[in-house]
Coordinates of C-alpha atoms in Angstrom, one line a residue:
Chain A
M1091 CA 14.4 13.3 -15.1
K1092 CA 10.8 12.1 -14.6
E1093 CA 9.2 9.6 -17.0
E1094 CA 5.6 8.5 -16.6
I1095 CA 4.7 5.5 -18.7
I1096 CA 1.8 3.1 -19.1
I1097 CA 2.1 -0.2 -20.9
A1098 CA -1.2 -1.8 -21.9
G1099 CA -2.1 -4.9 -23.7
F1100 CA -3.5 -8.5 -23.2
G1101 CA -2.7 -10.5 -20.1
G1102 CA 0.0 -13.0 -21.1
Q1103 CA 1.9 -10.6 -23.4
G1104 CA 4.4 -9.8 -20.7
V1105 CA 3.1 -6.3 -20.0
L1106 CA 3.6 -6.5 -16.2
S1107 CA 7.0 -8.1 -16.5
M1108 CA 8.2 -5.6 -19.0
G1109 CA 7.2 -2.9 -16.5
K1110 CA 9.0 -4.7 -13.8
I1111 CA 12.2 -5.0 -15.7
L1112 CA 12.0 -1.3 -16.6
A1113 CA 11.4 -0.4 -12.9
Y1114 CA 14.3 -2.7 -11.8
S1115 CA 16.5 -1.0 -14.4
G1116 CA 15.6 2.4 -12.8
V1117 CA 16.5 1.1 -9.4
M1118 CA 19.9 0.0 -10.8
Q1119 CA 20.7 3.5 -11.8
G1120 CA 19.5 5.1 -8.6
N1121 CA 16.1 6.4 -9.7
E1122 CA 13.0 6.5 -7.5
V1123 CA 10.5 4.1 -9.1
S1124 CA 6.9 3.0 -8.8
W1125 CA 5.2 0.1 -10.5
M1126 CA 1.4 -0.1 -10.3
P1127 CA -0.5 -2.8 -12.0
S1128 CA -4.1 -3.2 -12.9
Y1129 CA -5.0 -6.3 -11.1
G1130 CA -8.0 -8.5 -10.8
P1131 CA -10.4 -10.3 -13.0
E1132 CA -9.4 -8.4 -16.1
M1133 CA -6.0 -10.2 -16.0
R1134 CA -7.5 -13.6 -16.8
G1135 CA -7.5 -13.4 -20.6
G1136 CA -8.5 -9.8 -20.7
T1137 CA -6.6 -6.6 -20.8
A1138 CA -3.7 -5.8 -18.4
N1139 CA -1.8 -2.6 -17.8
V1140 CA 0.9 -1.2 -15.6
T1141 CA 2.0 2.3 -14.8
V1142 CA 5.7 2.8 -14.3
I1143 CA 7.3 6.1 -13.0
L1144 CA 11.0 6.7 -13.0
S1145 CA 12.2 9.9 -11.4
D1146 CA 15.2 11.6 -9.9
D1147 CA 13.0 12.9 -7.1
R1148 CA 10.5 11.4 -4.6
I1149 CA 7.4 10.2 -6.5
S1150 CA 4.2 11.8 -5.2
S1151 CA 1.3 9.9 -6.8
P1152 CA 1.7 6.5 -8.3
V1153 CA -1.8 7.0 -9.7
I1154 CA -1.8 9.4 -12.7
Q1155 CA -4.1 10.1 -15.5
E1156 CA -1.7 11.2 -18.3
F1157 CA 1.6 9.9 -19.4
D1158 CA 4.8 10.9 -21.2
T1159 CA 4.8 7.6 -23.0
V1160 CA 2.0 5.2 -23.7
I1161 CA 2.8 1.7 -25.1
I1162 CA -0.1 0.0 -26.6
L1163 CA -0.3 -3.7 -27.5
N1164 CA -4.0 -4.3 -28.5
Q1165 CA -7.0 -2.4 -29.8
Q1166 CA -8.9 -2.2 -26.5
S1167 CA -5.9 -0.4 -24.9
M1168 CA -5.7 1.9 -27.9
D1169 CA -9.3 2.9 -27.4
K1170 CA -8.7 3.4 -23.7
F1171 CA -5.3 5.2 -23.6
E1172 CA -4.8 7.1 -26.9
N1173 CA -6.2 10.2 -25.2
A1174 CA -4.0 9.7 -22.1
V1175 CA -0.8 10.7 -23.9
K1176 CA 0.4 14.2 -22.7
P1177 CA 0.6 16.6 -25.6
G1178 CA 4.0 16.2 -27.2
G1179 CA 4.3 12.8 -25.7
I1180 CA 5.0 9.4 -27.3
L1181 CA 2.5 6.7 -28.4
L1182 CA 4.3 3.5 -29.3
Y1183 CA 2.2 0.6 -30.6
D1184 CA 2.4 -2.8 -32.3
P1185 CA 0.3 -2.6 -35.4
N1186 CA -0.6 -6.3 -35.1
G1187 CA -4.4 -6.5 -34.4
I1188 CA -4.8 -2.7 -34.5
T1189 CA -7.9 -1.9 -36.6
H1190 CA -8.1 1.8 -35.7
P1191 CA -4.7 3.4 -35.7
P1192 CA -4.2 6.5 -33.5
K1193 CA -5.5 9.8 -34.9
R1194 CA -4.0 12.4 -32.6
A1195 CA -1.8 15.0 -34.3
D1196 CA -0.3 16.6 -31.2
I1197 CA 1.8 13.5 -30.2
K1198 CA 4.6 11.5 -31.7
V1199 CA 3.4 8.1 -32.9
H1200 CA 5.8 5.2 -33.5
T1201 CA 5.3 1.6 -34.4
I1202 CA 7.2 -1.6 -33.5
A1203 CA 6.2 -4.8 -35.3
A1204 CA 7.0 -6.8 -32.2
T1205 CA 4.7 -9.8 -32.9
E1206 CA 6.1 -10.2 -36.4
L1207 CA 9.7 -9.8 -35.2
A1208 CA 9.3 -12.3 -32.3
G1209 CA 8.0 -14.8 -34.9
K1210 CA 11.1 -14.2 -37.0
L1211 CA 13.3 -14.7 -34.0
G1212 CA 11.4 -18.0 -33.4
N1213 CA 10.7 -17.0 -29.8
A1214 CA 7.3 -15.5 -29.0
K1215 CA 8.3 -15.0 -25.3
V1216 CA 10.8 -12.2 -26.2
F1217 CA 7.9 -10.1 -27.6
N1218 CA 7.9 -7.7 -24.7
M1219 CA 11.7 -7.2 -24.8
I1220 CA 11.4 -6.2 -28.5
V1221 CA 8.9 -3.6 -27.4
L1222 CA 11.2 -2.5 -24.5
G1223 CA 14.1 -2.1 -27.0
A1224 CA 11.9 0.1 -29.2
Y1225 CA 10.9 2.2 -26.3
L1226 CA 14.5 2.6 -25.1
K1227 CA 15.6 3.7 -28.5
L1228 CA 12.9 6.5 -28.4
K1229 CA 13.4 7.4 -24.8
P1230 CA 16.8 6.2 -23.5
V1231 CA 15.7 6.6 -19.8
V1232 CA 17.8 3.6 -18.8
T1233 CA 21.0 2.1 -20.3
I1234 CA 21.1 -1.4 -21.7
E1235 CA 23.7 -2.3 -19.0
N1236 CA 21.2 -1.3 -16.3
V1237 CA 18.5 -3.3 -18.1
V1238 CA 20.7 -6.4 -18.0
K1239 CA 21.4 -5.8 -14.3
G1240 CA 17.7 -5.3 -13.8
L1241 CA 17.0 -8.6 -15.6
K1242 CA 19.5 -10.4 -13.4
K1243 CA 17.8 -9.0 -10.3
S1244 CA 14.2 -9.6 -11.3
L1245 CA 14.7 -13.1 -12.8
P1246 CA 15.4 -16.2 -10.7
E1247 CA 18.9 -17.7 -11.0
R1248 CA 17.6 -20.6 -13.1
A1249 CA 16.3 -18.2 -15.8
H1250 CA 19.6 -16.3 -16.1
K1251 CA 20.5 -18.4 -19.1
L1252 CA 17.7 -16.6 -21.0
I1253 CA 19.3 -13.2 -20.5
P1254 CA 21.3 -13.2 -23.8
A1255 CA 18.1 -14.0 -25.8
N1256 CA 16.4 -11.0 -24.1
E1257 CA 19.4 -8.7 -24.8
E1258 CA 19.2 -9.8 -28.5
A1259 CA 15.5 -9.0 -28.6
I1260 CA 16.0 -5.5 -27.0
R1261 CA 18.6 -4.9 -29.7
V1262 CA 16.2 -6.0 -32.5
G1263 CA 13.6 -3.7 -31.0
M1264 CA 16.0 -0.8 -31.0
E1265 CA 16.9 -1.3 -34.7
S1266 CA 13.3 -1.9 -35.8
V1267 CA 11.3 1.0 -34.3
E1268 CA 9.6 3.2 -36.9
Chain B
M503 CA 25.4 0.0 -0.3
E504 CA 22.2 -0.7 1.5
D505 CA 20.3 -3.6 0.2
I506 CA 17.4 -1.9 -1.7
K507 CA 14.7 -4.2 -3.0
L508 CA 11.8 -3.6 -5.4
L509 CA 8.8 -5.3 -3.8
K510 CA 5.1 -5.2 -3.6
G511 CA 3.5 -3.8 -0.5
N512 CA 2.0 -7.2 0.3
E513 CA 5.3 -9.0 -0.2
V514 CA 7.1 -6.7 2.1
L515 CA 4.5 -7.2 4.9
A516 CA 5.5 -10.9 4.9
I517 CA 9.3 -10.2 4.8
A518 CA 9.1 -7.6 7.5
A519 CA 7.2 -9.9 9.8
I520 CA 9.9 -12.5 9.5
R521 CA 12.7 -10.0 9.9
C522 CA 11.2 -8.4 13.0
G523 CA 11.0 -11.7 14.8
A524 CA 7.3 -12.5 14.5
D525 CA 6.4 -15.9 16.1
G526 CA 3.4 -16.7 14.0
Y527 CA 1.1 -15.8 11.0
F528 CA -2.4 -17.1 10.7
G529 CA -4.5 -16.2 7.7
Y530 CA -6.9 -17.0 5.0
P531 CA -6.4 -16.0 1.3
I532 CA -8.4 -13.1 -0.2
T533 CA -7.7 -10.7 -3.0
P534 CA -6.0 -8.1 -2.9
Q535 CA -3.7 -9.4 -0.1
S536 CA -3.0 -13.1 -1.0
E537 CA 0.6 -12.3 -1.7
V538 CA 1.2 -11.9 2.1
M539 CA 0.7 -15.6 2.8
E540 CA 2.2 -16.7 -0.6
T541 CA 5.4 -14.8 0.2
L542 CA 5.5 -16.4 3.7
M543 CA 5.1 -19.8 2.2
D544 CA 7.9 -19.1 -0.3
E545 CA 10.2 -17.8 2.4
R546 CA 9.5 -20.8 4.6
P547 CA 10.5 -19.0 7.9
W548 CA 9.7 -22.1 10.0
L549 CA 13.0 -23.5 8.7
T550 CA 15.0 -20.4 9.7
T551 CA 13.5 -18.3 12.5
G552 CA 11.0 -21.0 13.6
M553 CA 8.1 -18.7 12.8
V554 CA 4.8 -20.6 12.3
V555 CA 2.8 -19.9 9.1
L556 CA -0.6 -21.4 9.0
Q557 CA -3.5 -21.2 6.6
A558 CA -6.6 -21.4 8.7
E559 CA -10.0 -22.6 7.5
S560 CA -11.5 -19.1 7.7
E561 CA -10.9 -15.6 8.9
T562 CA -12.9 -16.4 12.1
S563 CA -10.3 -19.2 12.8
S564 CA -7.4 -16.9 12.0
I565 CA -8.4 -14.2 14.5
N566 CA -9.0 -16.8 17.2
M567 CA -5.6 -18.4 16.6
I568 CA -4.2 -14.8 17.0
Y569 CA -6.1 -14.7 20.4
G570 CA -4.4 -17.9 21.4
G571 CA -0.9 -16.9 20.3
A572 CA -1.3 -13.4 21.8
A573 CA -2.5 -14.7 25.1
A574 CA 0.8 -16.7 25.3
G575 CA 2.7 -13.5 24.8
K576 CA 3.8 -14.4 21.2
R577 CA 4.2 -11.8 18.4
V578 CA 1.4 -13.0 16.1
M579 CA 0.0 -11.5 13.0
T580 CA -2.8 -11.9 10.5
S581 CA -3.8 -10.1 7.3
S582 CA -7.0 -10.0 5.2
S583 CA -9.1 -7.7 3.1
S584 CA -12.4 -6.0 4.0
P585 CA -14.9 -8.9 4.0
G586 CA -12.4 -11.0 5.9
L587 CA -12.0 -8.2 8.5
S588 CA -15.7 -8.1 9.0
L589 CA -15.5 -11.8 10.0
M590 CA -12.6 -10.9 12.4
C591 CA -14.5 -8.1 14.2
E592 CA -15.8 -10.3 17.0
G593 CA -12.3 -11.5 17.7
L594 CA -10.9 -8.0 17.6
S595 CA -13.4 -7.0 20.3
Y596 CA -12.3 -10.0 22.5
L597 CA -8.6 -9.2 21.9
A598 CA -9.2 -5.5 22.9
G599 CA -11.3 -6.6 25.9
A600 CA -8.6 -9.1 27.1
E601 CA -5.9 -6.5 26.3
L602 CA -3.9 -8.8 24.0
P603 CA -1.2 -7.4 21.7
C604 CA -1.2 -8.5 18.0
L605 CA -0.9 -7.1 14.5
V606 CA -3.8 -7.2 12.0
V607 CA -3.5 -6.0 8.5
N608 CA -6.4 -4.9 6.3
V609 CA -5.5 -4.5 2.6
A610 CA -8.9 -2.9 1.9
R611 CA -11.2 -3.4 -1.1
G612 CA -14.5 -2.0 -2.2
G613 CA -17.7 -2.8 -0.2
P614 CA -20.2 -3.3 1.3
G615 CA -20.8 -7.0 1.1
L616 CA -18.5 -9.0 -1.2
G617 CA -18.0 -5.7 -3.0
S618 CA -15.2 -5.5 -5.5
I619 CA -11.5 -6.5 -5.4
Q620 CA -10.3 -3.0 -6.2
A621 CA -8.7 -0.6 -3.7
S622 CA -11.0 1.3 -1.2
Q623 CA -10.7 3.3 2.0
A624 CA -14.2 2.6 3.2
D625 CA -13.1 0.5 6.2
Y626 CA -12.2 3.6 8.3
F627 CA -15.3 3.3 10.4
Q628 CA -14.8 -0.5 10.8
L629 CA -11.3 -0.2 12.3
V630 CA -11.1 3.3 13.8
K631 CA -14.6 3.5 15.2
G632 CA -15.4 -0.1 16.1
G633 CA -16.6 -3.0 13.9
G634 CA -16.9 -5.2 17.0
H635 CA -19.0 -4.5 20.1
G636 CA -18.1 -2.5 23.2
D637 CA -16.1 0.6 24.0
Y638 CA -12.8 -0.3 22.5
K639 CA -10.1 1.2 20.3
L640 CA -7.4 -0.2 18.1
I641 CA -4.1 1.5 17.2
V642 CA -4.6 2.1 13.5
L643 CA -1.5 2.8 11.3
A644 CA -2.0 4.0 7.7
P645 CA 1.1 3.6 5.5
N646 CA 1.3 5.4 2.2
S647 CA 4.3 3.7 0.6
V648 CA 5.8 0.3 0.3
Q649 CA 8.6 1.5 2.6
E650 CA 6.0 2.3 5.3
M651 CA 4.4 -1.1 4.8
N652 CA 7.8 -2.5 5.9
D653 CA 8.4 -0.1 8.7
F654 CA 4.9 -0.3 10.3
V655 CA 5.1 -4.1 10.9
G656 CA 7.8 -3.5 13.5
L657 CA 6.2 -0.3 14.7
G658 CA 2.8 -2.1 15.0
F659 CA 4.2 -4.9 17.1
D660 CA 6.1 -2.5 19.3
L661 CA 3.0 -0.3 20.0
A662 CA 0.8 -3.4 20.5
F663 CA 3.1 -4.8 23.2
K664 CA 3.7 -1.4 24.7
Y665 CA 0.0 -0.9 25.4
R666 CA -1.3 -4.4 25.2
I667 CA -3.7 -3.6 22.4
P668 CA -4.3 -4.9 18.9
A669 CA -2.5 -2.8 16.3
V670 CA -3.9 -2.6 12.8
I671 CA -2.2 -1.6 9.5
L672 CA -5.0 -0.2 7.4
T673 CA -4.0 0.0 3.8
D674 CA -5.6 -0.8 0.4
G675 CA -5.2 -2.8 -2.8
I676 CA -3.1 0.0 -4.5
I677 CA -0.3 -0.1 -1.9
G678 CA -0.6 -3.8 -1.5
Q679 CA -0.2 -4.5 -5.2
M680 CA 2.3 -1.7 -6.1
M681 CA 6.0 -2.1 -6.2
E682 CA 8.4 0.6 -4.9
K683 CA 12.0 0.6 -3.6
V684 CA 12.3 -0.5 0.0
T685 CA 15.1 -0.8 2.5
L686 CA 14.3 -3.8 4.7
S687 CA 14.4 -3.5 8.5
P688 CA 17.4 -4.9 10.3
E689 CA 16.8 -8.5 11.4
R690 CA 15.9 -9.0 15.0
P691 CA 15.6 -12.5 16.4
R692 CA 12.4 -14.0 17.8
R693 CA 12.2 -13.6 21.6
T694 CA 13.4 -16.6 23.6
E695 CA 11.1 -18.0 26.2
E696 CA 13.2 -16.3 28.9
E697 CA 12.9 -12.9 27.2
L698 CA 9.1 -13.5 26.8
A699 CA 8.7 -14.4 30.5
K700 CA 10.6 -11.2 31.4
E701 CA 8.7 -8.9 29.1
C702 CA 5.2 -10.4 29.4
G703 CA 5.4 -12.5 32.5
D704 CA 2.9 -10.4 34.4
W705 CA 0.1 -11.1 32.0
A706 CA 0.9 -13.7 29.4
T707 CA -0.1 -17.4 29.9
T708 CA 3.4 -18.7 29.8
G709 CA 2.8 -21.9 31.7
R710 CA 3.6 -20.6 35.2
K711 CA 2.1 -22.9 37.8
A712 CA -0.3 -21.7 40.4
S713 CA 2.1 -22.9 43.1
R714 CA 4.5 -20.0 41.9
G715 CA 1.9 -17.3 42.5
K716 CA -1.2 -16.1 40.8
A717 CA -1.8 -17.7 37.4
N718 CA -2.2 -15.3 34.5
L719 CA -5.6 -15.3 32.7
A720 CA -6.6 -14.0 29.3
N721 CA -10.2 -12.9 29.8
S722 CA -12.8 -10.4 28.6
L723 CA -15.7 -11.7 30.7
F724 CA -16.7 -9.7 33.8
L725 CA -20.2 -10.8 35.0
D726 CA -20.2 -8.1 37.7
S727 CA -21.1 -4.8 36.0
V728 CA -19.1 -2.8 38.5
D729 CA -16.0 -4.9 37.7
L730 CA -16.6 -4.4 34.0
E731 CA -17.0 -0.7 34.5
Q732 CA -13.7 -0.6 36.3
H733 CA -12.1 -2.6 33.5
N734 CA -13.6 -0.2 30.9
L735 CA -12.2 2.8 32.9
H736 CA -8.8 1.2 32.8
L737 CA -9.1 0.7 29.0
Q738 CA -10.3 4.3 28.5
K739 CA -7.3 5.6 30.5
K740 CA -5.0 3.6 28.3
Y741 CA -6.7 5.0 25.1
R742 CA -6.2 8.6 26.5
E743 CA -2.5 7.8 27.1
I744 CA -2.2 6.6 23.5
E745 CA -3.9 9.7 22.2
K746 CA -1.4 11.8 24.2
N747 CA 1.8 10.0 23.2
E748 CA 1.4 8.2 19.9
V749 CA 0.0 10.6 17.3
L750 CA 1.9 10.4 14.0
C751 CA 1.2 12.9 11.2
E752 CA 3.0 14.3 8.2
Q753 CA 2.4 17.9 7.2
I754 CA 3.2 19.1 3.7
Q755 CA 3.3 22.9 3.1
V756 CA 0.7 23.5 5.8
E757 CA 2.2 26.6 7.5
D758 CA 0.9 29.2 5.1
A759 CA -1.9 27.1 3.5
E760 CA -5.3 28.6 2.9
Y761 CA -6.6 25.4 1.4
I762 CA -5.7 22.1 3.2
M763 CA -6.4 18.6 2.2
V764 CA -6.5 15.8 4.8
A765 CA -5.8 12.4 3.4
Y766 CA -4.2 9.1 4.4
G767 CA -2.7 6.1 2.6
T768 CA -3.2 6.0 -1.2
S769 CA -5.3 9.2 -1.2
S770 CA -2.5 11.1 0.5
R771 CA -0.1 10.2 -2.4
I772 CA -2.6 11.5 -4.9
C773 CA -3.1 14.7 -2.9
M774 CA 0.7 15.2 -2.7
K775 CA 0.6 15.5 -6.5
V776 CA -2.3 18.0 -6.2
V777 CA -0.2 20.1 -3.8
E778 CA 2.7 20.1 -6.2
D779 CA 0.5 21.1 -9.2
M780 CA -1.5 23.8 -7.2
R781 CA 1.7 25.3 -5.7
K782 CA 3.1 25.6 -9.2
E783 CA 0.1 27.8 -10.0
G784 CA 0.6 29.9 -6.9
H785 CA -2.2 28.5 -4.8
K786 CA -1.5 28.2 -1.1
V787 CA -2.4 24.5 -0.8
G788 CA -1.2 22.1 1.9
L789 CA -1.7 18.5 3.0
I790 CA -2.2 16.9 6.4
R791 CA -1.6 13.2 6.3
P792 CA -2.7 11.3 9.4
I793 CA -0.3 8.4 9.8
T794 CA -2.1 7.1 12.9
L795 CA -5.9 7.1 12.4
F796 CA -6.3 6.2 16.0
P797 CA -4.9 8.2 17.7
F798 CA -6.1 10.9 15.3
P799 CA -4.1 14.1 14.8
T800 CA -7.0 16.2 16.1
E801 CA -4.9 19.1 17.5
I802 CA -2.8 19.4 14.4
I803 CA -5.9 19.7 12.3
A804 CA -7.6 22.2 14.7
K805 CA -4.5 24.4 14.6
A806 CA -4.3 24.3 10.8
A807 CA -8.0 25.2 10.5
E808 CA -7.3 28.5 12.3
H809 CA -5.5 29.9 9.3
S810 CA -7.3 28.1 6.4
K811 CA -10.4 28.8 4.5
V812 CA -11.3 25.3 3.5
I813 CA -10.3 21.8 4.6
L814 CA -11.0 19.0 2.1
S815 CA -11.0 15.5 3.4
V816 CA -10.1 13.2 0.5
E817 CA -10.8 9.5 1.0
M818 CA -11.8 6.6 -1.3
S819 CA -15.1 6.4 0.5
A820 CA -18.4 8.2 0.7
G821 CA -17.0 10.2 3.6
Q822 CA -15.8 8.6 6.8
M823 CA -12.7 10.3 8.1
V824 CA -14.3 13.6 7.3
E825 CA -16.4 13.1 10.5
D826 CA -13.2 13.2 12.6
V827 CA -11.9 16.2 10.7
R828 CA -15.2 18.0 11.4
L829 CA -14.9 17.2 15.1
A830 CA -11.3 18.4 15.1
V831 CA -12.2 21.7 13.4
G832 CA -15.3 22.3 15.5
C833 CA -18.4 24.3 14.6
A834 CA -17.0 27.6 16.2
C835 CA -14.2 27.7 13.6
K836 CA -15.0 29.6 10.3
C837 CA -13.0 27.1 8.3
R838 CA -15.3 25.1 6.0
V839 CA -14.9 21.3 5.9
E840 CA -15.8 19.3 2.8
H841 CA -15.4 15.7 1.6
F842 CA -14.3 14.4 -1.8
G843 CA -13.7 10.9 -2.9
R844 CA -14.6 8.2 -5.5
F845 CA -15.5 4.8 -4.0
G846 CA -16.6 1.3 -4.5
G847 CA -13.1 0.4 -5.8
V848 CA -12.8 3.5 -8.1
V849 CA -9.6 5.4 -7.3
H850 CA -9.8 9.2 -7.8
S851 CA -7.2 10.6 -10.2
P852 CA -5.0 13.6 -9.2
A853 CA -7.0 15.6 -11.8
E854 CA -10.3 14.8 -10.1
V855 CA -9.1 15.9 -6.7
Y856 CA -7.6 19.0 -8.3
E857 CA -11.0 19.9 -9.8
A858 CA -12.8 19.2 -6.5
L859 CA -10.4 21.5 -4.6
K860 CA -10.5 24.2 -7.3
A861 CA -14.3 24.3 -7.1
L862 CA -14.0 25.3 -3.5
M863 CA -11.7 28.2 -4.1

């Protein structure tokens, strides 16, 4: 198994932490992993993205130019990364704020209304976990059990009480992906 | 099961320093390596191992605090990024002149000047060739994974003390900011004063009184030119010994390669993917990865050049290491040497390196 993913959106949407939880989940099931963020001035209110690779074998380059899955959470990222999906790969996006939906016909396009669903759940902070749930429904590269283990490992002890709400959000995401 | 962590390169530098018994860290924040000191401040090693962590008022201060700690035989470390290293170059020359062991980390960013905060490999000349004044060398280690960021802290200290020379970890913003799995080094305690006196007593300023023999002196000033020449000859002899004993290099599918890339650090990871992709298409492509930049794997490259048509040096710079590759290959060899790289903080993609190599076939 080798899965190359980029998650791209606004700074503050939980893009980097979603990638971190995914990477930790991979560690929990014995995968090789790499997590490479965009960093720098663009994080302050601008766009943020993270490349995550999960693999059974040693990962050569953490820097890659095309992806099995591209997860897009704002229009700027759509403009930048629609063409970075490998032919036959997956593009998953939240339609909220997207003015120009993807046009490519050689990839599988899915949507997850994560902004809207997070509002319904009354917890904007679980937005990224809804997206993660949707992704894992499409590409079950890690099990929910390993995601929970990953959450435990990546969150400080005092935040462990939030894990059930995150699990619930992942489940909502899994049920709602289109 | 081993304790496997998922950590950033910068974070693991801090953790490895504590675990390998460092006595002190002196630094000044700069992107993209600020997590080194942040992690040290979080870990609070002064409460556990007794390691000192101090934010100096500038990089110039940090490197001179390193001079003081190293002169006393302590295992001391600093880290910075390119513009900060420029400020430290005077200190590095003094440390090299006075033969003081220490560990300096450069998580490089784009230059020249204040440059950018994105990853770059344009500080090869600065650390491998000089930066400061005088005929000196530093041992330069170039990790290409978070695991090696961990491993090279201990290795750097060991080599620094073995040869009484500053050791440098030359890395960049990608490896500093990226997270990978890492197995931490076993914990080793800080040296006791007795152990320090035993190991470094013949040179370190440990407080021995003149009444108990000749006092040790940390010095790089030799006003008599003949004395300074002798001192330089001694340094050169040491550098030749390091060249003989300490070369580290990884070779990937080089044996039958007709086209060889030479790359270190982040670029070597990118080139590993190019080797995979090219081999799948049946091209005889290999990679030589210098792990030590000084000492440079000159002989390994010279030997590989005998059976290859082209050597492509791939660096995130306008072409610095390529000069050492050319020297290694020599003008008598038929093998062609070329350079490829994006720079100024732009990181070349595997596809760009692939195209650059393909164009030479």
